[in-house]
Short mmCIF file of C-alpha atoms and ligand atoms in Angstrom, two decimals:
data_model
loop_
_atom_site.label_atom_id
_atom_site.label_comp_id
_atom_site.label_asym_id
_atom_site.label_seq_id
_atom_site.Cartn_x
_atom_site.Cartn_y
_atom_site.Cartn_z
CA LEU D 1 4.79 1.09 -26.54
CA ASN D 2 0.81 1.30 -27.26
CA ASP D 3 1.93 5.22 -27.27
CA LEU D 4 1.07 4.83 -23.32
CA LYS D 5 2.58 7.88 -21.72
CA TYR D 6 3.61 9.30 -17.93
CA VAL D 7 1.24 12.11 -17.49
CA CYS D 8 2.46 14.68 -14.41
CA SER D 9 -0.61 14.36 -11.94
CA ASN D 10 -0.03 18.32 -11.48
CA CYS D 11 0.33 20.25 -14.47
CA ASN D 12 -0.03 17.43 -17.03
CA HIS D 13 3.06 17.31 -18.92
CA THR D 14 3.49 14.30 -20.37
CA THR D 15 6.73 11.94 -20.69
CA LYS D 16 7.92 8.74 -22.52
CA LEU D 17 6.59 5.58 -20.79
CA ASP D 18 10.16 4.43 -21.31
CA GLU D 19 11.33 7.25 -19.15
CA SER D 20 12.42 5.66 -15.58
CA TYR D 21 12.63 9.04 -13.51
CA PRO D 22 9.42 8.94 -11.71
CA ARG D 23 8.75 12.82 -11.25
CA CYS D 24 7.78 15.68 -12.96
CA PRO D 25 10.55 17.38 -15.19
CA ILE D 26 8.36 20.39 -14.81
CA CYS D 27 6.97 20.58 -11.58
CA ASN D 28 8.49 17.72 -9.67
CA GLU D 29 5.25 16.24 -8.96
CA PRO D 30 4.76 12.34 -9.31
CA LEU D 31 3.88 11.15 -12.86
CA ASN D 32 0.94 8.77 -13.51
CA VAL D 33 0.85 6.03 -16.34
CA GLU D 34 -2.12 7.38 -18.44
CA TYR D 35 -5.30 5.96 -17.16
CA ILE D 36 -6.81 3.15 -18.77
CA GLU D 37 -9.87 4.01 -20.51
CA LYS D 38 -11.35 0.39 -21.67
CA GLY D 39 -10.58 -2.85 -20.86
CA LYS D 40 -12.08 -6.34 -19.66
CA ILE D 41 -10.99 -8.81 -17.14
CA ASN D 42 -9.00 -11.76 -18.83
CA LYS D 43 -11.81 -14.38 -17.54
CA ASN D 44 -9.53 -17.12 -19.17
CA SER D 45 -6.38 -16.44 -16.96
CA LYS D 46 -5.18 -19.43 -15.09
CA PRO D 47 -5.19 -20.16 -11.25
CA SER D 48 -1.80 -19.97 -11.98
CA ASP D 49 -1.29 -16.65 -13.65
CA PRO D 50 0.10 -13.70 -11.65
CA PHE D 51 -2.48 -10.74 -11.36
CA TRP D 52 -1.30 -8.53 -14.02
CA VAL D 53 -2.44 -11.38 -16.43
CA ARG D 54 -5.75 -11.50 -14.96
CA TYR D 55 -6.07 -7.74 -15.44
CA LYS D 56 -3.71 -7.51 -18.69
CA ASP D 57 -6.17 -4.48 -20.15
CA PHE D 58 -4.63 -2.62 -17.52
CA TYR D 59 -1.10 -3.09 -17.90
CA PRO D 60 -0.84 -3.16 -21.51
CA TYR D 61 3.07 -2.17 -21.03
CA LEU D 62 3.68 -5.37 -19.65
CA THR D 63 3.94 -7.47 -22.61
CA LYS D 64 6.69 -9.82 -21.51
CA ASP D 65 6.47 -12.27 -18.36
CA TYR D 66 9.90 -12.30 -17.00
CA GLY D 67 8.91 -15.52 -14.63
CA ILE D 68 9.59 -13.50 -11.57
CA SER D 69 6.07 -13.75 -9.73
CA LEU D 70 6.56 -15.04 -6.10
CA GLY D 71 2.45 -15.44 -5.87
CA GLU D 72 1.94 -11.79 -5.02
CA GLY D 73 -1.88 -10.61 -4.68
CA PHE D 74 -5.36 -12.34 -5.07
CA THR D 75 -5.51 -11.79 -1.54
CA PRO D 76 -8.75 -12.83 0.59
CA LEU D 77 -11.50 -10.62 1.14
CA VAL D 78 -12.54 -11.49 5.05
CA LYS D 79 -15.60 -10.46 6.51
CA ILE D 80 -16.01 -9.30 9.91
CA ASP D 81 -19.37 -10.68 11.29
CA TYR D 82 -18.34 -9.66 14.96
CA LEU D 83 -18.84 -5.62 14.09
CA ARG D 84 -22.62 -6.48 13.08
CA ASN D 85 -23.06 -6.89 16.81
CA LYS D 86 -21.13 -4.67 18.32
CA LEU D 87 -21.51 -1.51 15.74
CA ASN D 88 -24.38 -2.73 13.68
CA LEU D 89 -22.12 -2.83 10.68
CA ALA D 90 -23.22 -5.82 8.58
CA ASN D 91 -20.52 -5.44 6.01
CA VAL D 92 -17.18 -5.11 7.06
CA PHE D 93 -14.86 -6.53 5.11
CA VAL D 94 -10.48 -6.87 5.37
CA LYS D 95 -8.52 -6.78 2.49
CA ASN D 96 -6.10 -9.29 4.13
CA GLU D 97 -2.78 -7.92 2.65
CA THR D 98 -0.47 -9.57 5.44
CA GLN D 99 -0.79 -12.87 2.71
CA ASN D 100 1.69 -11.84 0.44
CA PRO D 101 5.23 -12.95 -0.53
CA THR D 102 6.96 -10.95 1.92
CA TRP D 103 3.60 -10.07 4.39
CA SER D 104 2.68 -6.70 3.07
CA PHE D 105 0.98 -5.37 -0.07
CA LYS D 106 4.46 -3.79 -1.08
CA ASP D 107 5.00 -6.99 -3.20
CA ARG D 108 2.38 -5.86 -5.91
CA GLY D 109 4.20 -2.43 -6.48
CA SER D 110 7.59 -4.39 -6.32
CA VAL D 111 6.75 -7.06 -9.05
CA ILE D 112 5.50 -4.53 -11.59
CA GLY D 113 8.78 -2.20 -10.68
CA VAL D 114 11.10 -5.24 -11.69
CA ILE D 115 9.26 -6.34 -14.29
CA ASN D 116 9.48 -2.28 -15.53
CA ALA D 117 13.18 -2.20 -14.77
CA LEU D 118 13.89 -5.62 -16.72
CA ARG D 119 11.66 -4.05 -19.83
CA LEU D 120 13.87 -0.93 -19.69
CA GLY D 121 16.94 -3.24 -19.90
CA TYR D 122 18.61 -2.38 -16.05
CA SER D 123 20.71 -4.56 -14.50
CA GLN D 124 20.72 -3.34 -11.21
CA ILE D 125 17.34 -2.23 -8.61
CA GLY D 126 17.33 -0.85 -5.60
CA THR D 127 15.09 1.09 -2.82
CA VAL D 128 15.40 3.57 0.17
CA SER D 129 12.97 1.80 2.93
CA THR D 130 13.37 0.81 6.60
CA GLY D 131 10.86 -1.76 6.40
CA ASN D 132 8.65 -3.75 4.17
CA MET D 133 9.13 -2.65 0.79
CA ALA D 134 13.15 -3.07 1.73
CA ALA D 135 12.28 -6.69 1.92
CA SER D 136 9.68 -6.68 -0.81
CA VAL D 137 12.38 -5.23 -3.04
CA ALA D 138 15.05 -7.52 -2.16
CA ALA D 139 13.11 -10.81 -2.27
CA TYR D 140 12.25 -10.08 -5.83
CA GLY D 141 15.74 -8.37 -6.69
CA ALA D 142 16.70 -12.38 -5.82
CA LYS D 143 14.09 -13.76 -7.75
CA ALA D 144 14.95 -11.85 -10.58
CA ASN D 145 18.42 -12.48 -10.05
CA LEU D 146 19.06 -8.76 -10.47
CA LYS D 147 22.02 -7.00 -8.59
CA THR D 148 19.84 -5.12 -5.73
CA THR D 149 20.99 -2.10 -3.08
CA ILE D 150 18.72 -1.33 -0.07
CA LEU D 151 19.45 2.26 1.81
CA VAL D 152 18.35 2.00 5.25
CA LYS D 153 18.94 4.29 7.97
CA GLU D 154 22.57 4.18 9.84
CA ASP D 155 20.89 3.35 13.19
CA MET D 156 18.67 0.27 12.16
CA ALA D 157 18.53 -2.36 14.45
CA LYS D 158 19.85 -5.73 13.59
CA GLU D 159 16.72 -7.52 13.78
CA LYS D 160 15.03 -5.45 11.25
CA LEU D 161 18.41 -5.58 9.05
CA ASN D 162 18.08 -9.36 9.06
CA PRO D 163 14.67 -9.92 7.36
CA ILE D 164 15.93 -7.90 4.69
CA ALA D 165 19.62 -9.25 4.54
CA ILE D 166 18.54 -12.49 4.36
CA TYR D 167 17.27 -12.49 0.19
CA GLY D 168 21.22 -11.33 -0.19
CA PRO D 169 21.00 -7.60 -1.45
CA LYS D 170 23.55 -5.49 -0.61
CA VAL D 171 22.13 -3.24 2.12
CA LEU D 172 23.80 -0.25 2.83
CA GLN D 173 23.04 1.98 6.40
CA VAL D 174 23.22 5.54 5.35
CA LYS D 175 25.02 8.44 7.50
CA GLY D 176 23.40 11.45 7.13
CA ASP D 177 20.09 13.08 6.56
CA TYR D 178 17.56 10.17 5.67
CA ALA D 179 14.71 12.36 4.64
CA LYS D 180 17.17 13.78 1.57
CA LEU D 181 17.50 9.88 0.60
CA TYR D 182 14.24 9.84 -1.27
CA ASP D 183 15.42 12.24 -3.96
CA LYS D 184 19.43 11.81 -4.04
CA SER D 185 18.54 8.07 -5.12
CA LEU D 186 16.84 8.71 -7.56
CA LYS D 187 19.04 11.03 -9.06
CA ILE D 188 21.81 8.54 -8.81
CA GLY D 189 19.72 5.83 -10.24
CA LYS D 190 19.51 8.03 -13.19
CA GLU D 191 23.20 8.40 -13.38
CA LYS D 192 24.05 4.98 -12.80
CA ASP D 193 21.59 3.35 -14.33
CA ILE D 194 19.63 1.64 -11.04
CA ALA D 195 16.16 1.39 -10.97
CA PHE D 196 15.06 2.82 -7.52
CA ILE D 197 11.45 0.94 -6.82
CA ASN D 198 10.78 3.92 -3.89
CA SER D 199 7.69 4.14 -2.00
CA ASP D 200 5.41 5.65 -4.57
CA VAL D 201 6.91 5.77 -8.25
CA PRO D 202 4.57 5.27 -10.97
CA MET D 203 5.10 1.46 -10.95
CA ARG D 204 4.15 0.86 -7.59
CA VAL D 205 1.11 2.81 -7.86
CA GLU D 206 0.23 0.23 -11.33
CA GLY D 207 0.89 -2.71 -8.65
CA SER D 208 -1.18 -1.41 -5.97
CA LYS D 209 -4.29 -1.10 -8.65
CA SER D 210 -4.78 -4.59 -8.65
CA ILE D 211 -6.03 -4.37 -5.04
CA ALA D 212 -8.64 -2.37 -6.56
CA PHE D 213 -9.65 -5.07 -8.88
CA GLU D 214 -9.99 -7.78 -6.64
CA ILE D 215 -12.35 -6.04 -4.15
CA CYS D 216 -14.37 -5.21 -7.12
CA GLU D 217 -14.14 -9.02 -8.17
CA GLN D 218 -14.81 -9.93 -4.71
CA LEU D 219 -17.63 -8.00 -4.38
CA GLU D 220 -19.01 -8.98 -7.57
CA PHE D 221 -18.81 -5.59 -9.06
CA ASP D 222 -20.76 -3.83 -6.26
CA THR D 223 -18.76 -1.18 -4.85
CA PRO D 224 -18.21 -0.38 -1.67
CA ASP D 225 -19.04 2.52 0.15
CA TYR D 226 -15.80 3.35 1.61
CA VAL D 227 -12.32 2.44 1.51
CA ILE D 228 -9.98 2.87 3.94
CA VAL D 229 -6.38 2.78 3.30
CA PRO D 230 -3.49 3.47 5.84
CA THR D 231 -1.34 5.95 4.34
CA SER D 232 2.13 7.17 4.83
CA ALA D 233 4.32 8.40 1.39
CA GLY D 234 0.68 7.96 -0.73
CA GLY D 235 1.75 5.36 -3.33
CA ASN D 236 -0.99 2.72 -1.96
CA PHE D 237 -3.79 5.14 -1.61
CA ARG D 238 -3.16 6.52 -5.50
CA GLY D 239 -2.92 3.18 -6.59
CA ILE D 240 -6.31 2.03 -5.18
CA VAL D 241 -8.26 4.93 -6.50
CA LYS D 242 -6.79 4.71 -9.66
CA GLY D 243 -7.61 0.91 -10.16
CA PHE D 244 -11.25 2.08 -9.10
CA ILE D 245 -11.25 4.82 -11.95
CA GLU D 246 -9.71 2.36 -14.32
CA PHE D 247 -12.74 -0.26 -13.76
CA LYS D 248 -15.25 2.19 -14.07
CA ASN D 249 -13.91 3.93 -16.96
CA ALA D 250 -14.15 0.07 -18.68
CA GLY D 251 -17.56 -0.32 -17.28
CA LEU D 252 -17.02 -2.56 -14.80
CA ILE D 253 -18.28 -1.08 -11.87
CA THR D 254 -21.09 1.96 -12.04
CA LYS D 255 -19.71 4.32 -9.09
CA LEU D 256 -16.56 5.00 -7.29
CA PRO D 257 -16.10 4.30 -3.57
CA THR D 258 -15.70 7.10 -0.85
CA PHE D 259 -11.74 7.13 -0.41
CA ILE D 260 -10.39 7.46 2.98
CA CYS D 261 -7.00 8.35 3.97
CA VAL D 262 -6.33 7.65 7.51
CA GLN D 263 -3.17 8.91 9.22
CA SER D 264 -1.59 8.24 12.86
CA ALA D 265 -1.97 11.44 14.59
CA GLY D 266 1.51 11.83 15.38
CA ALA D 267 2.73 11.73 11.91
CA ALA D 268 -0.07 13.21 9.82
CA PRO D 269 1.02 15.70 7.08
CA ILE D 270 -1.82 15.02 4.75
CA ALA D 271 -4.85 14.58 6.91
CA THR D 272 -3.39 17.99 8.66
CA ALA D 273 -3.42 19.69 5.34
CA TYR D 274 -6.76 18.30 4.45
CA ILE D 275 -8.51 19.14 7.67
CA LYS D 276 -6.92 22.99 7.25
CA GLY D 277 -8.13 23.03 4.06
CA GLU D 278 -4.77 23.40 2.30
CA LYS D 279 -3.72 22.34 -1.22
CA LYS D 280 0.03 21.30 -0.43
CA ILE D 281 1.02 19.52 2.86
CA SER D 282 3.76 20.52 5.01
CA HIS D 283 6.62 18.55 6.33
CA PHE D 284 5.12 17.20 9.66
CA GLY D 285 8.29 17.82 11.78
CA LYS D 286 9.28 15.43 14.27
CA THR D 287 6.65 12.09 14.74
CA ASP D 288 5.34 10.12 17.34
CA THR D 289 3.28 7.02 16.18
CA ILE D 290 3.34 3.57 17.21
CA SER D 291 3.03 2.43 13.52
CA PRO D 292 6.25 3.15 11.92
CA ALA D 293 5.11 1.98 8.51
CA ILE D 294 3.07 4.96 8.31
CA GLY D 295 5.27 7.25 9.65
CA ASN D 296 6.64 9.60 6.38
CA PRO D 297 6.68 13.32 7.84
CA ASN D 298 7.06 14.46 4.46
CA PRO D 299 5.33 12.09 1.98
CA PRO D 300 6.39 12.44 -1.63
CA SER D 301 2.68 12.00 -3.02
CA GLY D 302 1.10 14.08 -0.50
CA ASN D 303 0.41 16.90 -2.75
CA GLU D 304 -1.38 14.34 -5.04
CA VAL D 305 -3.33 12.38 -2.32
CA LEU D 306 -4.95 15.89 -1.39
CA ARG D 307 -5.82 16.57 -5.31
CA LEU D 308 -7.58 12.99 -5.45
CA LEU D 309 -9.37 13.72 -2.23
CA GLU D 310 -10.78 16.83 -3.36
CA ARG D 311 -11.44 15.56 -6.83
CA TYR D 312 -13.19 12.42 -5.58
CA ASN D 313 -14.98 13.93 -2.48
CA GLY D 314 -12.66 11.30 -0.40
CA LEU D 315 -11.64 12.13 3.20
CA ALA D 316 -8.60 12.14 5.67
CA LEU D 317 -8.55 11.51 9.10
CA THR D 318 -6.16 10.71 12.23
CA VAL D 319 -6.31 8.57 14.78
CA ASN D 320 -4.04 8.18 17.76
CA ASN D 321 -2.03 5.42 19.21
CA ASP D 322 -4.28 4.46 21.86
CA GLN D 323 -6.94 3.77 19.27
CA ILE D 324 -4.52 2.11 16.98
CA LYS D 325 -3.29 -0.42 19.95
CA ASP D 326 -7.29 -1.14 20.74
CA ALA D 327 -7.90 -1.68 16.83
CA HIS D 328 -4.84 -4.00 16.56
CA LEU D 329 -5.65 -6.35 19.58
CA GLU D 330 -9.49 -6.61 18.29
CA LEU D 331 -8.20 -7.35 14.78
CA ALA D 332 -6.28 -10.28 15.86
CA HIS D 333 -9.23 -11.30 17.99
CA TYR D 334 -11.29 -11.42 14.94
CA GLY D 335 -8.29 -13.81 13.59
CA ILE D 336 -6.20 -11.11 11.79
CA PHE D 337 -3.10 -10.28 12.94
CA THR D 338 -1.43 -7.21 11.04
CA GLN D 339 1.01 -4.85 12.10
CA PRO D 340 -0.11 -1.73 13.81
CA ALA D 341 -0.32 0.24 10.61
CA GLY D 342 -2.93 -2.64 9.18
CA ALA D 343 -5.14 -2.19 11.99
CA VAL D 344 -5.41 1.60 11.55
CA PRO D 345 -8.88 1.32 9.32
CA LEU D 346 -10.50 -0.56 12.13
CA ALA D 347 -9.58 2.55 14.57
CA ALA D 348 -11.09 4.70 11.59
CA VAL D 349 -14.19 2.59 11.38
CA TYR D 350 -14.97 3.71 15.12
CA LYS D 351 -14.07 7.28 14.31
CA LEU D 352 -15.75 7.80 11.29
CA MET D 353 -19.12 5.75 12.93
CA ASN D 354 -19.34 8.16 15.98
CA GLU D 355 -19.07 11.33 13.73
CA GLY D 356 -22.17 9.42 11.90
CA ILE D 357 -19.91 9.66 8.67
CA ILE D 358 -19.88 5.73 8.06
CA LYS D 359 -23.88 4.54 8.39
CA GLU D 360 -25.02 1.43 9.74
CA ASN D 361 -25.44 -0.93 6.63
CA GLN D 362 -23.11 0.56 4.33
CA THR D 363 -20.21 -1.22 3.37
CA VAL D 364 -16.65 -0.97 4.32
CA VAL D 365 -13.44 -2.53 2.87
CA MET D 366 -10.46 -2.13 5.19
CA ILE D 367 -7.14 -2.53 3.92
CA ALA D 368 -4.93 -4.48 6.08
CA THR D 369 -1.39 -3.48 4.59
CA GLY D 370 1.06 -5.67 6.37
CA SER D 371 1.71 -8.85 8.84
CA GLY D 372 1.87 -8.65 12.65
CA LEU D 373 5.18 -10.78 12.74
CA LYS D 374 7.27 -7.54 10.90
CA ASP D 375 6.75 -5.25 14.10
CA THR D 376 6.51 -7.90 17.41
CA LYS D 377 7.74 -4.51 19.23
CA ALA D 378 3.89 -4.64 19.20
CA PHE D 379 3.17 -7.07 21.64
CA ASN D 380 4.10 -5.33 24.30
CA TYR D 381 1.14 -2.55 23.77
CA HIS D 382 -0.75 -5.43 24.99
CA ASN D 383 -1.49 -7.43 28.50
CA LEU D 384 -0.84 -11.04 26.53
CA THR D 385 -0.71 -13.78 29.14
CA SER D 386 -0.55 -17.06 30.08
CA SER D 387 -0.71 -19.38 33.08
CA PHE D 388 0.96 -22.88 34.20
CA VAL D 389 -0.85 -25.83 34.89
CA SER D 390 0.02 -29.30 36.23
CA LEU D 391 -0.71 -32.35 34.01
CA ASP D 392 -2.77 -33.53 37.01
CA ASP D 393 -4.84 -30.45 37.82
CA LEU D 394 -5.74 -30.26 33.73
CA ASP D 395 -8.81 -32.00 33.72
CA GLN D 396 -9.93 -29.37 36.55
CA VAL D 397 -8.75 -26.52 34.94
CA LEU D 398 -10.53 -27.29 31.57
C1 PLP L 1 4.35 1.33 3.06
C2 PLP L 1 3.15 0.70 4.04
C3 PLP L 1 1.84 1.44 4.28
C4 PLP L 1 2.04 2.96 3.71
O1 PLP L 1 1.96 2.51 2.43
P1 PLP L 1 2.53 4.25 0.93
O2 PLP L 1 1.98 3.76 0.31
O3 PLP L 1 3.52 4.38 1.75
O4 PLP L 1 1.16 5.23 1.30
C5 PLP L 1 0.98 1.11 4.85
N1 PLP L 1 1.21 0.02 5.69
C6 PLP L 1 2.23 -0.89 5.80
C7 PLP L 1 2.10 -1.97 6.55
C8 PLP L 1 3.37 -0.48 4.77
O5 PLP L 1 4.13 -1.35 4.51
ZN1 ZN L 2 4.47 18.56 -13.66
#
């Protein structure tokens, strides 16, 4: 198959692209699909084509279209003009991933993961997730008519289960240590021929590359100075970095942005290791964050994110719950309603401007990862009001 391989992100051990196990058999670190060195944008793609057709040189292993797109990707890049007055930042953009079929960027990785599962002949897929990824895999499992199993925490609330269950997968509330499920599901998947499309598997990373490709096109190939990614497992961060690198390899852009990994102060294994100058993450222990979508205390791609930050001079930082709340409301006041995780990059912009890292007139792209309606509990963080008026008084009040 185009003799592309999986390459270990840590020890460079290679395995066949037909292997479905997503981690290195030698060192257990995550695998990458080999970086693409050459390619161009398929300018003949039609508006109805999915992103992997427009960028097909960067997805050479996707030779067959199984007709399972739900219209993911090609999300807007929205300019936030208000920050020009407030911060003297004229070029701040939001990559609005809330506009995906299941309202988060996860759809990009789910669709590539499911196509890969079909390509390898799987008839069953699954994932381990409590949130956006579960809904996303369930939706694509439904579209592809595959038997789909979603493993969630035992104590998951009904209002969180229902948006997953509506797509018709088998939902299993697993009793026991949730942290062990990631590895365990991969092992069971290998034995039982279920393709587990977990948070940072290589094909999910491949899906996230398209965020970078689209940003490059939307900015007319003028690389932004900063790209800010709210990070949990690390799969999305890896994908965005890989996308920019592949476009640079191909000569479509001439420089890379500075990649910024932002985490919640109460769930910051990667940023903590980065700040301490460590090469490996440690388990963060008990987490405390209002953005559960970025709450993984032991991210499976944490070490690889650290390697990427070091190799490409990126940086990692934390923002606290109050800063996230402020950013969440502020972004909504600019017309973009995200779940708290999606607003974390705006909180990071304030912090990085205060520290003199981001400077006036630089170009910043914030990745708004998921929709506000995914986390209605977050309404409680704000003092949202309305008032009554009688029909007779309406003219006066207005
Ligand atoms: C999954 C998710 C993230 C974190 O992405 P990772 O790939 O796990 O780092 C951030 N925000 C939202 C809304 C998500 O659903
Ligand atoms: Zn390895």
